[in-house]
Coordinates of C-alpha atoms (C1' of nucleotides) in Angstrom, one line a residue:
Chain A
M1 CA 15.5 98.3 136.6
K2 CA 16.6 97.3 133.4
S3 CA 14.7 98.6 130.2
I4 CA 13.2 96.0 128.2
N5 CA 13.4 96.2 124.3
L6 CA 9.9 96.2 122.1
P7 CA 9.3 94.5 119.3
R8 CA 10.4 96.2 116.7
E9 CA 6.9 96.8 113.7
F10 CA 5.8 98.4 117.4
D11 CA 4.5 102.1 116.8
P12 CA 2.4 102.8 121.0
A13 CA 0.8 105.5 119.6
V14 CA -1.4 103.0 116.9
V15 CA -1.9 99.8 119.5
F16 CA -3.2 102.1 122.5
Q17 CA -5.6 104.5 120.6
S18 CA -6.8 101.0 118.2
G19 CA -9.4 100.4 120.9
Q20 CA -7.8 96.8 122.2
T21 CA -7.3 98.1 125.1
F22 CA -8.5 101.0 127.8
R23 CA -5.4 101.7 130.9
W24 CA -3.1 103.4 128.3
Y25 CA -2.3 107.0 128.4
A26 CA -0.4 109.7 126.4
I27 CA 1.9 111.7 128.8
D28 CA 3.6 113.8 125.8
T29 CA 1.8 115.6 123.2
L30 CA 4.1 113.5 120.3
K31 CA 2.8 110.8 121.6
S32 CA 5.8 108.5 122.6
D33 CA 5.9 108.4 125.6
W34 CA 2.8 106.5 127.5
I35 CA 2.2 104.6 130.9
G36 CA 0.0 102.0 131.3
I37 CA -2.1 100.3 134.3
V38 CA -1.5 96.2 132.9
S39 CA -1.8 93.2 135.4
G40 CA -1.2 94.8 138.7
R41 CA 1.4 96.7 137.3
V42 CA 2.7 100.2 136.0
L43 CA 4.5 100.1 132.8
R44 CA 6.3 103.4 131.2
I45 CA 6.8 103.0 127.0
R46 CA 9.1 105.6 125.9
R47 CA 10.2 105.6 122.4
H48 CA 11.2 101.4 122.2
D49 CA 11.9 100.8 126.2
L50 CA 10.1 99.7 128.3
E51 CA 10.5 100.5 132.3
L52 CA 8.8 99.1 135.0
L53 CA 7.1 102.4 137.7
G54 CA 5.0 99.9 140.4
S55 CA 4.4 96.4 141.0
L56 CA 1.5 94.9 143.0
N57 CA 4.3 92.5 143.3
M58 CA 8.0 94.0 142.4
N59 CA 9.2 90.0 141.8
Q60 CA 7.5 89.8 138.5
D61 CA 8.8 88.4 135.0
L62 CA 8.7 91.3 133.0
E63 CA 11.4 89.6 131.0
H64 CA 8.1 86.5 130.1
F65 CA 5.4 89.2 130.8
I66 CA 6.3 91.2 127.6
P67 CA 7.1 89.8 125.1
S68 CA 3.5 87.5 126.0
Y69 CA 1.8 90.9 126.1
F70 CA 3.4 92.4 123.6
S71 CA 2.9 89.3 120.6
S72 CA 6.5 89.2 120.0
A73 CA 6.3 85.9 118.2
D74 CA 3.4 86.8 115.9
D75 CA 5.0 88.3 112.3
V76 CA 3.5 91.3 111.0
E77 CA 4.8 91.2 107.6
M78 CA 4.6 87.7 106.9
I79 CA 1.0 88.6 108.5
E80 CA -0.2 91.8 106.0
R81 CA 1.9 89.3 102.8
S82 CA -1.3 87.0 104.0
F83 CA -3.6 89.3 103.2
P84 CA -6.1 89.1 99.7
D85 CA -5.8 92.1 97.4
S86 CA -7.9 94.6 98.8
Q87 CA -6.4 98.3 97.6
Y88 CA -8.2 100.0 101.1
L89 CA -6.7 97.2 103.2
V90 CA -3.6 97.8 101.6
S91 CA -3.7 101.8 101.9
A92 CA -4.6 101.3 105.7
V93 CA -1.8 98.8 106.5
K94 CA 0.1 102.2 105.3
Q95 CA -1.4 103.9 107.6
F96 CA -1.1 102.8 110.5
R97 CA 2.0 100.2 110.4
G98 CA 3.3 99.8 113.3
L99 CA -0.2 97.9 115.0
R100 CA -0.5 94.7 116.6
L101 CA -3.1 93.0 118.7
I102 CA -1.8 92.5 122.1
T103 CA -2.3 89.8 124.5
Q104 CA -4.0 90.3 127.2
D105 CA -6.2 89.0 130.5
P106 CA -8.9 87.7 129.5
W107 CA -11.1 88.4 132.9
E108 CA -10.3 92.1 132.3
C109 CA -11.0 91.9 128.6
L110 CA -14.2 90.5 129.0
I111 CA -15.4 92.9 131.1
S112 CA -13.8 95.8 129.2
F113 CA -15.9 95.0 126.5
V114 CA -19.8 94.3 128.7
C115 CA -18.4 98.3 129.9
S116 CA -18.4 99.4 125.4
I117 CA -21.8 98.1 125.2
N118 CA -23.3 100.7 124.5
K119 CA -20.4 103.6 124.9
N120 CA -18.1 105.4 123.4
I121 CA -13.7 105.2 124.1
P122 CA -13.7 107.7 126.1
A123 CA -16.8 106.9 128.4
I124 CA -15.5 103.1 128.3
S125 CA -11.9 104.5 129.1
K126 CA -13.3 106.5 132.5
C127 CA -15.4 103.6 133.5
I128 CA -13.1 101.2 133.0
E129 CA -10.8 103.7 135.7
M130 CA -13.6 103.6 138.0
L131 CA -14.1 100.6 138.9
S132 CA -10.5 99.5 138.8
A133 CA -10.0 102.6 141.5
R134 CA -13.3 102.2 144.0
F135 CA -12.5 97.9 144.0
G136 CA -8.6 97.5 142.9
E137 CA -5.7 96.8 144.9
K138 CA -3.5 100.0 145.1
I139 CA -0.8 99.9 143.0
R140 CA 2.5 100.9 144.4
S141 CA 5.0 103.3 142.7
D142 CA 7.0 106.1 143.2
L143 CA 5.4 108.6 140.7
D144 CA 2.2 110.7 141.8
G145 CA -1.0 109.9 142.2
D146 CA -1.7 106.3 142.5
F147 CA -3.2 103.4 140.4
F148 CA -5.2 100.5 140.7
A149 CA -5.5 97.1 138.8
F150 CA -8.1 95.8 137.4
P151 CA -10.7 94.2 139.8
E152 CA -10.5 91.1 140.6
P153 CA -13.6 88.6 140.1
K154 CA -13.9 87.7 143.5
R155 CA -14.2 92.1 143.9
L156 CA -16.6 92.9 142.3
S157 CA -18.9 89.8 142.4
K158 CA -19.1 91.0 145.9
A159 CA -19.9 94.6 145.3
T160 CA -23.7 96.2 145.4
D161 CA -25.3 97.0 142.5
D162 CA -25.4 100.9 143.7
E163 CA -21.4 100.7 144.2
L164 CA -21.2 99.2 141.0
L165 CA -23.4 102.2 139.2
S166 CA -21.8 104.5 140.9
C167 CA -18.5 103.8 138.2
G168 CA -20.7 104.5 136.0
V169 CA -21.2 101.2 134.6
G170 CA -25.7 101.9 133.5
F171 CA -27.5 99.5 133.0
R172 CA -24.3 97.0 132.4
S173 CA -23.9 96.4 135.9
K174 CA -25.7 93.0 135.9
Y175 CA -23.7 91.3 133.4
I176 CA -20.6 92.2 135.4
K177 CA -22.6 91.0 138.8
Y178 CA -23.1 88.3 136.4
I179 CA -20.3 87.2 135.0
S180 CA -17.7 87.6 138.5
E181 CA -19.9 85.5 140.0
K182 CA -20.0 82.2 138.1
I183 CA -16.2 83.0 137.5
V184 CA -15.8 83.1 141.7
S185 CA -18.9 79.2 141.8
S186 CA -15.8 77.8 139.0
A187 CA -19.1 78.0 137.0
L188 CA -17.1 79.8 134.1
D189 CA -12.9 78.8 133.9
L190 CA -11.4 81.5 131.4
R191 CA -8.3 78.8 131.5
I192 CA -10.1 76.7 129.1
P193 CA -10.8 78.4 126.3
Y194 CA -6.6 78.7 125.1
A195 CA -6.4 76.1 125.1
L196 CA -8.8 75.6 122.4
S197 CA -9.8 76.4 119.1
Y198 CA -11.5 79.7 117.8
A199 CA -14.6 78.6 117.6
N200 CA -14.3 75.9 120.1
A201 CA -13.7 78.7 122.0
R202 CA -16.3 80.9 121.0
K203 CA -18.9 77.9 121.7
Y204 CA -17.3 77.6 125.2
L205 CA -17.9 81.5 126.5
I206 CA -21.7 81.4 124.2
S207 CA -22.3 78.9 125.9
K208 CA -21.1 80.1 129.0
L209 CA -22.0 84.1 129.4
S210 CA -24.4 84.4 126.9
G211 CA -28.3 85.1 127.3
L212 CA -29.7 85.6 130.7
T213 CA -28.7 89.0 131.0
M214 CA -25.3 88.2 130.7
G215 CA -24.0 90.5 128.4
V216 CA -21.6 88.6 126.2
G217 CA -22.9 88.4 123.1
P218 CA -21.0 87.5 119.5
K219 CA -18.9 90.9 119.8
V220 CA -18.1 91.1 122.7
C221 CA -17.2 87.1 122.5
D222 CA -14.8 88.1 119.5
C223 CA -13.3 90.7 121.2
A224 CA -12.0 88.6 124.3
L225 CA -11.1 86.2 121.7
L226 CA -9.0 88.3 119.2
F227 CA -7.6 90.5 122.7
S228 CA -6.8 88.3 125.2
Y229 CA -6.8 84.7 123.8
H230 CA -4.7 86.1 120.3
K231 CA -7.8 84.0 118.5
L232 CA -6.4 85.8 115.2
E233 CA -9.1 84.6 113.1
A234 CA -11.9 86.4 115.0
F235 CA -13.1 89.1 113.3
P236 CA -15.5 91.4 115.7
I237 CA -18.5 93.2 113.6
D238 CA -19.4 96.5 115.8
V239 CA -20.7 99.9 113.9
W240 CA -17.5 100.9 112.5
M241 CA -17.1 97.6 111.0
L242 CA -20.9 97.0 109.2
R243 CA -20.2 100.2 108.0
C244 CA -16.4 99.7 106.6
L245 CA -17.7 96.0 105.2
S246 CA -20.5 98.0 103.5
S247 CA -18.9 100.1 101.9
H248 CA -16.0 98.2 100.9
Y249 CA -16.0 95.2 100.9
A250 CA -20.3 94.5 99.5
K251 CA -19.3 92.8 96.0
E252 CA -16.2 91.3 98.1
L253 CA -17.8 89.6 100.6
K254 CA -21.5 89.2 98.6
L255 CA -23.4 91.4 101.4
N256 CA -26.7 92.1 100.9
S257 CA -27.9 95.0 102.9
L258 CA -26.2 95.5 106.2
M259 CA -27.0 99.0 107.7
R260 CA -30.8 97.9 108.3
R261 CA -29.9 99.7 111.4
N262 CA -27.2 100.4 113.2
A263 CA -27.5 96.7 114.9
I264 CA -27.5 92.6 112.9
S265 CA -28.9 89.6 113.8
S266 CA -26.6 87.4 115.6
K267 CA -27.7 84.7 112.8
T268 CA -26.4 87.9 110.3
Y269 CA -23.5 88.4 112.5
D270 CA -22.6 84.9 112.6
L271 CA -22.6 84.6 108.3
T272 CA -20.8 87.7 107.5
S273 CA -18.4 87.2 110.0
A274 CA -17.0 83.3 109.0
K275 CA -17.5 85.5 105.2
A276 CA -15.2 87.6 106.4
R277 CA -12.6 85.2 108.2
E278 CA -13.0 83.7 104.5
Y279 CA -11.6 86.8 102.5
F280 CA -9.0 87.6 105.0
G281 CA -7.8 84.6 106.0
N282 CA -5.9 82.8 109.1
Y283 CA -4.9 86.7 110.4
A284 CA -8.8 88.4 109.6
G285 CA -8.6 89.9 112.9
Y286 CA -5.6 91.9 112.4
A287 CA -6.9 93.0 108.9
Q288 CA -10.6 93.7 111.1
Q289 CA -8.5 95.9 113.3
Y290 CA -6.8 98.0 110.2
L291 CA -9.4 98.6 108.5
Y292 CA -11.5 99.1 111.6
M293 CA -8.5 102.3 112.9
K294 CA -9.2 102.8 109.3
T295 CA -12.8 103.3 109.2
R296 CA -12.8 106.2 112.3
A297 CA -10.1 107.9 111.2
D298 CA -11.7 108.6 107.7
T299 CA -15.2 109.2 109.1
I300 CA -13.1 111.7 112.2
R301 CA -11.4 113.5 109.0
N302 CA -14.8 113.8 107.0
R303 CA -17.4 115.1 110.4
G304 CA -14.8 115.8 112.7
P305 CA -14.1 113.9 116.5
V306 CA -17.0 110.8 117.8
Chain B
dT1 C1' -30.9 120.2 123.9
dC2 C1' -29.8 116.6 120.8
dC3 C1' -27.9 112.5 119.2
dC4 C1' -25.1 108.5 119.2
dA5 C1' -21.8 105.0 121.4
dG6 C1' -16.6 99.0 119.8
dG7 C1' -24.7 95.5 121.6
dT8 C1' -27.3 92.4 124.4
dC9 C1' -31.7 91.3 125.4
dC10 C1' -36.6 91.1 125.4
dT11 C1' -40.6 91.4 123.3
dA12 C1' -44.3 91.2 119.0
dC13 C1' -45.8 89.7 115.1
Chain C
dG1 C1' -37.1 83.6 113.1
dT2 C1' -36.4 88.8 113.9
dA3 C1' -37.7 93.4 113.2
dG4 C1' -38.2 96.7 116.2
dG5 C1' -37.0 99.0 120.6
dA6 C1' -35.7 99.9 125.6
dC7 C1' -31.4 100.2 128.0
dC8 C1' -27.8 103.6 131.7
dT9 C1' -24.9 107.5 130.9
dG10 C1' -21.9 110.3 129.3
dG11 C1' -19.5 112.3 125.0
dG12 C1' -19.3 115.8 121.9

DNA sequence: TCCCAGGTCCTAC
DNA sequence: GTAGGACCTGGG
């Protein structure tokens, strides 16, 4: 299997620890060697080369898939030049050089971020692994240990509540069921948002999936739009971004007392993310990701791992 | 043991 | 319309 070159501005240790994706694992202490399970494939990255170690279908077209998954067409230098003049953002970009927003499968991304609700990152990864091991197809590979693809909507729609609960999804089980049933019944078509603008794609997903105990609120929706549909204006606001915006951008964004609690209303969310899009520009999603990483790193340095 | 986690939904006011 | 609480479960 010949190896495929990755984008020049790409640091796996940054990209895979940025909370965009939950199925990449460092296999050396220096974090230069990684294994990931992506869309039915087992991939390995060593420095800047990528190999395919296993797949549901060995004839898969990696030459096409890899540039798309790693968003090779993104001109990161141009994106950074488009950012506003902000010292905090400049230092974040410097600290996390090599970051890219990857382009994942929307279904896996959506369910992963539904699983992320009120969980920490290690717990999210574990939950997704358990779902895959229980409901996903086994991937043929030469490596020790078994690898499983992320389960298909059809399989999850048939899962019983007890089966889902055994994977640690907790109260999110009903969300997972509803969403997969909507896809199986064609009431929701995850291909549609590709062709829509950010605003319309968001309207589509929210109209199909918000309320009615579907579990997709503004934050989960923005994560799907940014991390799988590559809508780079999307600016997901979570607890970390709330802290970041209120500590560093309260004046620039004219925010008043965001941090009432560890949550914001959907109206405040929409207002705040609109201001952030205006301030950070067309690539606000990239700015968000740099800021997310810096805010977490600063917090961890001050008070230990979170 | 306790607090909190890449939020969302529901209820009471 | 919105503030406050509940929610499964597990990591630290």
